[in-house]
Amino acid sequence: MKRSYGEIEDDPSCGAIKNKYRRQDQTPTCTSLKTRPNSLFKGTGNFPFFRQPTEIGCLSLDIKRNFHNDRSQLKYYVEPRDIESVNFDLRKGYDNFIEKDEHSEEYINDILKWIRCNREKFLLEDEKKKSDKEKGMIRNIHTDFVCWRGLLTKLLCTPYENRDGWLIAVTRYKDTFYMCEFDTESRKRQKQEMSERQKEMSYWGWKFEQYVTSDKSDGVPNTEEPVNNCEAFCTVVRSRLEKHSLLFSGEVDAIDHQAADSCKYVEFKTTRQLDNYRQERNFIKFKLIKWWAQSFLVGIPTIVCGYRDDDGVVHSLEKMKTLKIPQQAKNERDGWDPVICFNFLDKFLSHVKKTCVKDDPKTVYLFEWTPPGEITCSIQDPGSRFEFLPQWYTDNG
């Protein structure tokens, strides 16, 4: 029996969720999916099969957000001499922050560009024997789901989320389900109503990365140049959750060549220093679940956390092992359980497969969730704002 990546010490699926729909002219009646209570996704308590993520490529985005099929934007971790005593002023340089355009709709275009550049990675053995011309006609990428890592992170956290909902558009094309997240109306308002203080605090995370990274493997951090969040390095990984094959991409903060792990990528996070038990409990319950899900999905073994004060000054760092984080949650009252997170994701992906029956790049199924309700689905009219697969991808594959 295969052992799942991330299986904790301590599958049959939990009680099957009825998902009836009528099929008429390839158009189903969209049904809802329950997200509460969590016991729906407990099963036997065993971790469902999740194959360890395998990197099959990467991509980079330059300061103009141009796509590059390479590792040019990869940063290198530079560990401070004493991680328990640092003095990183995260407010520094805020006035010169070069910020990416949040209003630009990028959808999943960069993943699609990567797929086009790496078509050979999706060929079956018999397809590899075909002529170059015949290979160029092959459109099927033999993968169930394609999306950004952030979308899967949202789904994993859904059973424990009580505030932020989500909108996920799905299009079935050549038997692959392409998924793209859109901002909810609530999220749009939050962005529009951000105070100057909130905007500055969002900058702090980017500045922290600058204090502990270099552009070169033997370089040193340069905290004098302007911070920009336009550039990005992303890993592209394959995995499988039960019967669902997955291809997704996620941004990686840096690589640590000194790490003993086979995967040497590292994730950076900041949080306010924890002064009492209540703060620590809330940190584990509400923030660590997102940190864990984000890193676990792409196999990042280590999270470097910077503990800051209210003035934005980091005084110490801590290295956290991703695979050990769930145990902290299980030890807390009303903590979260990774088994429930992944069983829910499995059920949602199965629900998508049953619901999205029409194979057409112009057909969009919109899944919407507002906590703690059920997930609803609607089929969008042609030309809606949720149509996200570009013609250059569907025409030329």
Short mmCIF file of C-alpha atoms in Angstrom, two decimals:
data_model
loop_
_atom_site.label_atom_id
_atom_site.label_comp_id
_atom_site.label_asym_id
_atom_site.label_seq_id
_atom_site.Cartn_x
_atom_site.Cartn_y
_atom_site.Cartn_z
CA MET A 1 0.00 0.00 0.00
CA LYS A 2 1.37 3.37 -1.00
CA ARG A 3 2.16 5.76 1.82
CA SER A 4 0.88 9.26 1.31
CA TYR A 5 3.29 12.17 1.34
CA GLY A 6 2.71 14.00 4.59
CA GLU A 7 0.87 11.14 6.27
CA ILE A 8 0.92 11.88 9.95
CA GLU A 9 1.44 9.34 12.69
CA ASP A 10 -1.29 9.20 14.27
CA ASP A 11 -8.85 5.82 3.00
CA PRO A 12 -11.75 5.01 2.76
CA SER A 13 -13.53 8.18 1.77
CA CYS A 14 -15.88 9.73 4.27
CA GLY A 15 -19.58 9.33 3.72
CA ALA A 16 -20.23 9.90 0.05
CA ILE A 17 -21.74 13.29 -0.65
CA LYS A 18 -24.71 12.90 -2.95
CA ASN A 19 -24.14 14.83 -6.12
CA LYS A 20 -27.13 14.25 -8.42
CA TYR A 21 -27.56 16.21 -11.61
CA ARG A 22 -29.49 15.94 -14.81
CA ARG A 23 -27.66 15.83 -18.09
CA GLN A 24 -29.33 17.46 -21.07
CA ASP A 25 -27.44 18.64 -24.13
CA GLN A 26 -24.18 18.41 -22.17
CA THR A 27 -25.45 21.01 -19.65
CA PRO A 28 -25.88 19.82 -16.05
CA THR A 29 -27.97 21.20 -13.29
CA CYS A 30 -25.35 22.51 -10.88
CA THR A 31 -25.70 21.08 -7.39
CA SER A 32 -24.36 22.43 -4.12
CA LEU A 33 -21.68 20.88 -1.93
CA LYS A 34 -21.68 20.99 1.85
CA THR A 35 -18.64 22.32 3.70
CA ARG A 36 -19.92 21.83 7.25
CA PRO A 37 -19.72 20.02 9.60
CA ASN A 38 -16.08 18.96 9.45
CA SER A 39 -17.09 15.43 10.43
CA LEU A 40 -18.18 14.98 6.79
CA PHE A 41 -14.50 14.88 5.88
CA LYS A 42 -13.03 13.00 8.82
CA GLY A 43 -13.28 9.51 7.33
CA THR A 44 -11.20 7.04 9.30
CA GLY A 45 -8.75 9.75 10.29
CA ASN A 46 -6.13 8.47 7.84
CA PHE A 47 -4.46 10.83 5.43
CA PRO A 48 -5.77 10.32 1.87
CA PHE A 49 -3.21 9.37 -0.75
CA PHE A 50 -1.31 12.48 -1.84
CA ARG A 51 1.75 11.86 -3.97
CA GLN A 52 4.79 13.87 -3.00
CA PRO A 53 4.93 16.91 -5.30
CA THR A 54 7.53 16.59 -8.07
CA GLU A 55 8.97 19.65 -9.73
CA ILE A 56 8.79 19.29 -13.51
CA GLY A 57 9.76 22.84 -14.39
CA CYS A 58 9.77 26.46 -13.37
CA LEU A 59 9.06 29.92 -14.68
CA SER A 60 10.17 33.48 -13.97
CA LEU A 61 8.46 36.84 -14.25
CA ASP A 62 10.60 39.95 -14.71
CA ILE A 63 9.91 43.44 -13.38
CA LYS A 64 7.54 44.07 -16.30
CA ARG A 65 5.75 40.76 -15.54
CA ASN A 66 7.06 39.23 -18.75
CA PHE A 67 7.17 35.42 -18.78
CA HIS A 68 10.48 33.52 -18.99
CA ASN A 69 10.77 29.75 -19.16
CA ASP A 70 13.79 29.68 -16.85
CA ARG A 71 15.12 30.17 -13.29
CA SER A 72 16.35 33.73 -13.80
CA GLN A 73 14.36 35.17 -10.87
CA LEU A 74 15.39 32.56 -8.30
CA LYS A 75 16.68 34.15 -5.07
CA TYR A 76 19.17 32.63 -2.62
CA TYR A 77 18.68 32.42 1.12
CA VAL A 78 21.33 34.20 3.19
CA GLU A 79 20.97 33.22 6.83
CA PRO A 80 21.85 35.90 9.40
CA ARG A 81 24.81 35.14 11.64
CA ASP A 82 22.53 34.92 14.69
CA ILE A 83 18.88 34.24 13.83
CA GLU A 84 17.82 34.86 17.44
CA SER A 85 19.10 38.43 17.39
CA VAL A 86 18.49 40.58 14.32
CA ASN A 87 17.32 44.13 13.69
CA PHE A 88 15.41 44.29 10.40
CA ASP A 89 13.46 47.51 9.91
CA LEU A 90 10.65 46.51 7.57
CA ARG A 91 9.44 50.10 7.12
CA LYS A 92 12.63 51.03 5.33
CA GLY A 93 12.12 51.97 1.67
CA TYR A 94 8.33 51.88 1.69
CA ASP A 95 8.13 55.20 -0.19
CA ASN A 96 10.06 53.62 -3.09
CA PHE A 97 8.06 50.39 -3.26
CA ILE A 98 7.59 49.22 -6.87
CA GLU A 99 4.24 47.46 -6.71
CA LYS A 100 2.70 45.22 -9.35
CA ASP A 101 -0.59 46.27 -10.89
CA GLU A 102 -3.25 44.45 -8.87
CA HIS A 103 -5.89 45.44 -11.42
CA SER A 104 -4.19 43.56 -14.25
CA GLU A 105 -6.01 40.29 -14.94
CA GLU A 106 -3.31 37.64 -15.36
CA TYR A 107 -5.62 34.66 -14.76
CA ILE A 108 -3.56 31.45 -15.23
CA ASN A 109 -1.84 32.73 -18.37
CA ASP A 110 1.70 32.17 -17.14
CA ILE A 111 1.01 28.52 -16.38
CA LEU A 112 -0.49 28.14 -19.86
CA LYS A 113 2.60 29.75 -21.39
CA TRP A 114 4.76 27.27 -19.49
CA ILE A 115 2.65 24.37 -20.78
CA ARG A 116 3.08 25.59 -24.36
CA CYS A 117 6.85 25.83 -23.89
CA ASN A 118 7.05 22.35 -22.38
CA ARG A 119 4.55 20.35 -24.41
CA GLU A 120 6.92 17.36 -24.58
CA LYS A 121 6.55 16.79 -20.84
CA PHE A 122 2.93 15.78 -21.37
CA LEU A 123 3.37 13.30 -24.21
CA LEU A 124 2.54 9.65 -23.63
CA GLU A 125 5.03 7.03 -24.77
CA ASP A 126 3.21 6.32 -28.03
CA GLU A 127 2.87 10.04 -28.71
CA LYS A 128 6.62 10.56 -28.38
CA LYS A 129 7.11 8.33 -31.43
CA LYS A 130 5.08 10.60 -33.66
CA SER A 131 6.58 13.11 -36.07
CA ASP A 132 7.11 16.69 -34.95
CA LYS A 133 4.15 17.75 -37.06
CA GLU A 134 1.92 15.12 -35.45
CA LYS A 135 3.16 16.08 -31.98
CA GLY A 136 2.15 19.64 -32.73
CA MET A 137 -1.43 18.51 -33.24
CA ILE A 138 -1.66 16.88 -29.79
CA ARG A 139 -3.69 19.03 -27.40
CA ASN A 140 -4.45 16.66 -24.51
CA ILE A 141 -2.06 17.18 -21.59
CA HIS A 142 -3.30 14.04 -19.78
CA THR A 143 -3.83 15.93 -16.53
CA ASP A 144 -7.06 16.32 -14.57
CA PHE A 145 -6.53 19.76 -13.00
CA VAL A 146 -4.40 22.83 -13.76
CA CYS A 147 -4.32 25.87 -11.46
CA TRP A 148 -2.22 28.10 -9.23
CA ARG A 149 -1.10 26.77 -5.87
CA GLY A 150 -2.94 29.61 -4.10
CA LEU A 151 -6.30 28.26 -5.25
CA LEU A 152 -5.57 24.85 -3.72
CA THR A 153 -4.42 26.55 -0.53
CA LYS A 154 -7.80 28.30 -0.28
CA LEU A 155 -9.60 25.00 -0.76
CA LEU A 156 -7.53 23.18 1.86
CA CYS A 157 -8.35 25.88 4.42
CA THR A 158 -12.07 26.02 3.57
CA PRO A 159 -13.26 23.60 6.31
CA TYR A 160 -11.78 25.95 8.92
CA GLU A 161 -12.40 29.33 7.27
CA ASN A 162 -15.12 31.47 8.84
CA ARG A 163 -14.54 34.85 7.22
CA ASP A 164 -13.30 34.89 3.62
CA GLY A 165 -15.22 33.21 0.83
CA TRP A 166 -14.03 32.51 -2.71
CA LEU A 167 -14.97 32.41 -6.38
CA ILE A 168 -13.47 29.69 -8.57
CA ALA A 169 -14.10 29.52 -12.31
CA VAL A 170 -13.63 26.15 -14.02
CA THR A 171 -13.42 25.37 -17.72
CA ARG A 172 -13.13 21.85 -19.07
CA TYR A 173 -10.96 21.70 -22.19
CA LYS A 174 -9.61 18.51 -23.78
CA ASP A 175 -10.59 16.61 -20.62
CA THR A 176 -8.52 18.87 -18.36
CA PHE A 177 -10.24 21.04 -15.76
CA TYR A 178 -8.60 24.47 -15.72
CA MET A 179 -9.36 26.39 -12.51
CA CYS A 180 -8.94 30.12 -11.91
CA GLU A 181 -9.71 32.14 -8.78
CA PHE A 182 -11.46 35.53 -8.96
CA ASP A 183 -11.86 38.17 -6.27
CA THR A 184 -15.19 38.16 -4.48
CA GLU A 185 -17.04 41.46 -4.09
CA SER A 186 -16.05 41.40 -0.42
CA ARG A 187 -12.38 40.99 -1.31
CA LYS A 188 -12.60 43.85 -3.82
CA ARG A 189 -14.00 46.12 -1.11
CA GLN A 190 -11.27 45.09 1.31
CA LYS A 191 -8.62 46.08 -1.23
CA GLN A 192 -10.30 49.39 -1.99
CA GLU A 193 -10.74 50.28 1.67
CA MET A 194 -7.23 49.39 2.84
CA SER A 195 -5.79 52.06 5.12
CA GLU A 196 -2.31 53.43 4.58
CA ARG A 197 -1.18 51.47 7.63
CA GLN A 198 -2.53 48.23 6.14
CA LYS A 199 -0.80 48.93 2.84
CA GLU A 200 2.48 49.52 4.61
CA MET A 201 2.13 46.33 6.65
CA SER A 202 1.56 44.31 3.47
CA TYR A 203 4.87 45.74 2.25
CA TRP A 204 6.66 44.44 5.33
CA GLY A 205 6.61 40.86 4.09
CA TRP A 206 8.32 41.80 0.83
CA LYS A 207 10.93 43.85 2.71
CA PHE A 208 11.67 40.93 5.02
CA GLU A 209 12.53 38.79 2.01
CA GLN A 210 15.04 41.40 0.90
CA TYR A 211 16.86 41.19 4.25
CA VAL A 212 17.49 37.44 3.87
CA THR A 213 18.06 36.90 0.14
CA SER A 214 20.55 37.61 -2.58
CA ASP A 215 20.39 37.49 -6.38
CA LYS A 216 23.52 35.31 -6.41
CA SER A 217 24.39 32.11 -4.59
CA ASP A 218 27.47 33.73 -3.04
CA GLY A 219 25.99 37.21 -2.69
CA VAL A 220 24.80 39.29 0.25
CA PRO A 221 21.43 40.98 0.80
CA ASN A 222 21.06 44.46 -0.64
CA THR A 223 18.48 46.37 1.38
CA GLU A 224 19.18 49.74 -0.25
CA GLU A 225 17.55 49.05 -3.62
CA PRO A 226 13.77 49.50 -3.98
CA VAL A 227 11.62 46.50 -3.14
CA ASN A 228 9.43 45.26 -5.97
CA ASN A 229 6.84 42.49 -5.98
CA CYS A 230 6.62 42.36 -9.76
CA GLU A 231 9.41 39.84 -10.18
CA ALA A 232 8.71 36.23 -9.26
CA PHE A 233 10.14 32.74 -9.46
CA CYS A 234 7.61 29.91 -9.55
CA THR A 235 7.98 26.16 -9.36
CA VAL A 236 5.74 23.96 -11.51
CA VAL A 237 4.85 20.65 -9.89
CA ARG A 238 2.92 17.48 -10.53
CA SER A 239 1.10 15.54 -7.87
CA ARG A 240 -1.92 13.31 -7.35
CA LEU A 241 -4.64 13.36 -4.72
CA GLU A 242 -6.45 10.04 -4.73
CA LYS A 243 -7.81 9.75 -8.31
CA HIS A 244 -7.04 13.32 -9.31
CA SER A 245 -3.85 14.20 -11.21
CA LEU A 246 -2.71 17.76 -10.53
CA LEU A 247 -0.47 20.28 -12.25
CA PHE A 248 -0.01 23.56 -10.43
CA SER A 249 2.48 26.34 -9.94
CA GLY A 250 3.38 28.45 -6.94
CA GLU A 251 5.79 31.24 -6.17
CA VAL A 252 8.96 30.26 -4.31
CA ASP A 253 10.76 32.82 -2.15
CA ALA A 254 14.28 31.39 -2.29
CA ILE A 255 16.53 28.34 -2.34
CA ASP A 256 18.79 27.30 0.55
CA HIS A 257 21.80 25.43 -0.79
CA GLN A 258 22.89 24.62 2.77
CA ALA A 259 19.69 22.72 3.54
CA ALA A 260 19.91 18.97 4.10
CA ASP A 261 16.48 18.31 2.57
CA SER A 262 16.16 17.00 -0.98
CA CYS A 263 13.97 20.01 -1.78
CA LYS A 264 15.96 23.09 -0.84
CA TYR A 265 13.32 25.73 -1.40
CA VAL A 266 12.43 27.91 1.56
CA GLU A 267 9.41 30.07 2.36
CA PHE A 268 9.56 33.39 4.25
CA LYS A 269 6.86 34.69 6.57
CA THR A 270 6.52 37.42 9.17
CA THR A 271 4.19 37.68 12.14
CA ARG A 272 3.85 39.77 15.24
CA GLN A 273 5.89 38.42 18.13
CA LEU A 274 3.81 36.19 20.38
CA ASP A 275 3.58 37.54 23.92
CA ASN A 276 1.00 35.25 25.52
CA TYR A 277 -0.83 31.94 25.14
CA ARG A 278 -3.90 33.48 23.50
CA GLN A 279 -1.81 35.03 20.75
CA GLU A 280 0.04 31.77 20.21
CA ARG A 281 -3.21 29.82 20.02
CA ASN A 282 -4.70 32.20 17.45
CA PHE A 283 -1.48 32.09 15.45
CA ILE A 284 -1.61 28.29 15.24
CA LYS A 285 -5.34 28.18 14.56
CA PHE A 286 -5.70 30.90 11.94
CA LYS A 287 -2.30 31.61 10.40
CA LEU A 288 -0.27 28.39 10.58
CA ILE A 289 -2.89 26.43 8.64
CA LYS A 290 -2.36 28.73 5.64
CA TRP A 291 1.42 28.62 5.99
CA TRP A 292 1.38 24.83 6.19
CA ALA A 293 -0.96 24.34 3.23
CA GLN A 294 1.00 26.73 1.02
CA SER A 295 4.37 25.09 1.62
CA PHE A 296 3.14 21.51 1.89
CA LEU A 297 1.47 21.61 -1.52
CA VAL A 298 4.73 22.21 -3.38
CA GLY A 299 6.95 20.25 -0.99
CA ILE A 300 8.77 23.17 0.65
CA PRO A 301 10.25 21.67 3.84
CA THR A 302 11.21 24.83 5.75
CA ILE A 303 9.49 28.09 6.63
CA VAL A 304 11.63 30.92 8.01
CA CYS A 305 9.48 33.11 10.24
CA GLY A 306 10.49 36.63 11.26
CA TYR A 307 8.97 37.83 14.53
CA ARG A 308 8.34 41.59 14.44
CA ASP A 309 7.08 44.24 16.84
CA ASP A 310 4.28 46.72 16.17
CA ASP A 311 6.75 49.15 14.63
CA GLY A 312 7.71 46.67 11.93
CA VAL A 313 11.10 45.68 13.32
CA VAL A 314 12.05 42.00 13.22
CA HIS A 315 14.07 40.93 16.26
CA SER A 316 14.37 37.16 15.76
CA LEU A 317 13.85 34.38 13.25
CA GLU A 318 12.61 30.82 13.65
CA LYS A 319 12.94 27.90 11.26
CA MET A 320 9.79 25.79 11.12
CA LYS A 321 9.56 22.34 9.55
CA THR A 322 6.46 22.15 7.38
CA LEU A 323 5.72 18.49 8.13
CA LYS A 324 5.76 19.12 11.89
CA ILE A 325 3.28 22.02 11.85
CA PRO A 326 0.09 19.87 11.89
CA GLN A 327 1.12 18.30 15.18
CA GLN A 328 1.06 21.75 16.78
CA ALA A 329 -2.49 22.20 15.57
CA LYS A 330 -3.64 18.78 16.82
CA ASN A 331 -2.35 19.64 20.29
CA GLU A 332 -4.59 22.72 20.46
CA ARG A 333 -8.23 22.73 21.50
CA ASP A 334 -10.38 23.25 18.39
CA GLY A 335 -7.27 22.91 16.26
CA TRP A 336 -7.26 21.98 12.60
CA ASP A 337 -6.69 18.56 11.08
CA PRO A 338 -4.82 18.11 7.76
CA VAL A 339 -6.82 14.93 7.09
CA ILE A 340 -10.01 16.97 6.97
CA CYS A 341 -8.33 19.57 4.74
CA PHE A 342 -7.27 17.01 2.14
CA ASN A 343 -10.43 14.93 2.30
CA PHE A 344 -12.38 18.09 1.60
CA LEU A 345 -10.14 18.95 -1.35
CA ASP A 346 -10.64 15.43 -2.72
CA LYS A 347 -14.42 15.81 -2.46
CA PHE A 348 -14.38 19.21 -4.12
CA LEU A 349 -12.32 17.99 -7.07
CA SER A 350 -14.68 15.03 -7.49
CA HIS A 351 -17.61 17.45 -7.38
CA VAL A 352 -16.02 19.53 -10.14
CA LYS A 353 -15.55 16.47 -12.35
CA LYS A 354 -19.19 15.48 -11.95
CA THR A 355 -20.51 18.99 -12.50
CA CYS A 356 -18.40 20.30 -15.37
CA VAL A 357 -19.50 17.90 -18.10
CA LYS A 358 -19.29 20.17 -21.13
CA ASP A 359 -15.87 20.12 -22.77
CA ASP A 360 -15.69 23.60 -24.26
CA PRO A 361 -13.12 26.41 -23.73
CA LYS A 362 -15.89 29.02 -23.74
CA THR A 363 -18.03 27.34 -21.07
CA VAL A 364 -17.35 28.53 -17.54
CA TYR A 365 -18.70 26.93 -14.38
CA LEU A 366 -18.50 29.34 -11.46
CA PHE A 367 -18.19 27.81 -7.99
CA GLU A 368 -18.95 30.23 -5.19
CA TRP A 369 -18.64 29.90 -1.44
CA THR A 370 -19.46 32.18 1.47
CA PRO A 371 -18.69 30.71 4.91
CA PRO A 372 -20.14 28.72 6.48
CA GLY A 373 -22.61 27.88 3.73
CA GLU A 374 -22.65 25.40 0.88
CA ILE A 375 -20.64 25.68 -2.32
CA THR A 376 -22.92 26.68 -5.18
CA CYS A 377 -22.33 26.51 -8.92
CA SER A 378 -23.67 28.47 -11.87
CA ILE A 379 -22.98 28.28 -15.58
CA GLN A 380 -21.88 31.64 -16.97
CA ASP A 381 -23.21 33.27 -20.09
CA PRO A 382 -20.83 33.35 -23.10
CA GLY A 383 -18.40 36.27 -22.93
CA SER A 384 -18.74 36.75 -19.16
CA ARG A 385 -15.91 38.32 -17.18
CA PHE A 386 -15.11 34.87 -15.78
CA GLU A 387 -14.04 33.48 -19.16
CA PHE A 388 -10.30 32.98 -18.68
CA LEU A 389 -8.85 30.50 -21.20
CA PRO A 390 -7.21 32.66 -23.92
CA GLN A 391 -7.75 31.93 -27.58
CA TRP A 392 -4.00 31.76 -28.19
CA TYR A 393 -3.94 28.72 -25.93
CA THR A 394 -7.00 26.90 -27.25
CA ASP A 395 -6.19 27.65 -30.90
CA ASN A 396 -2.56 26.60 -30.71
CA GLY A 397 -2.56 24.38 -27.68
#
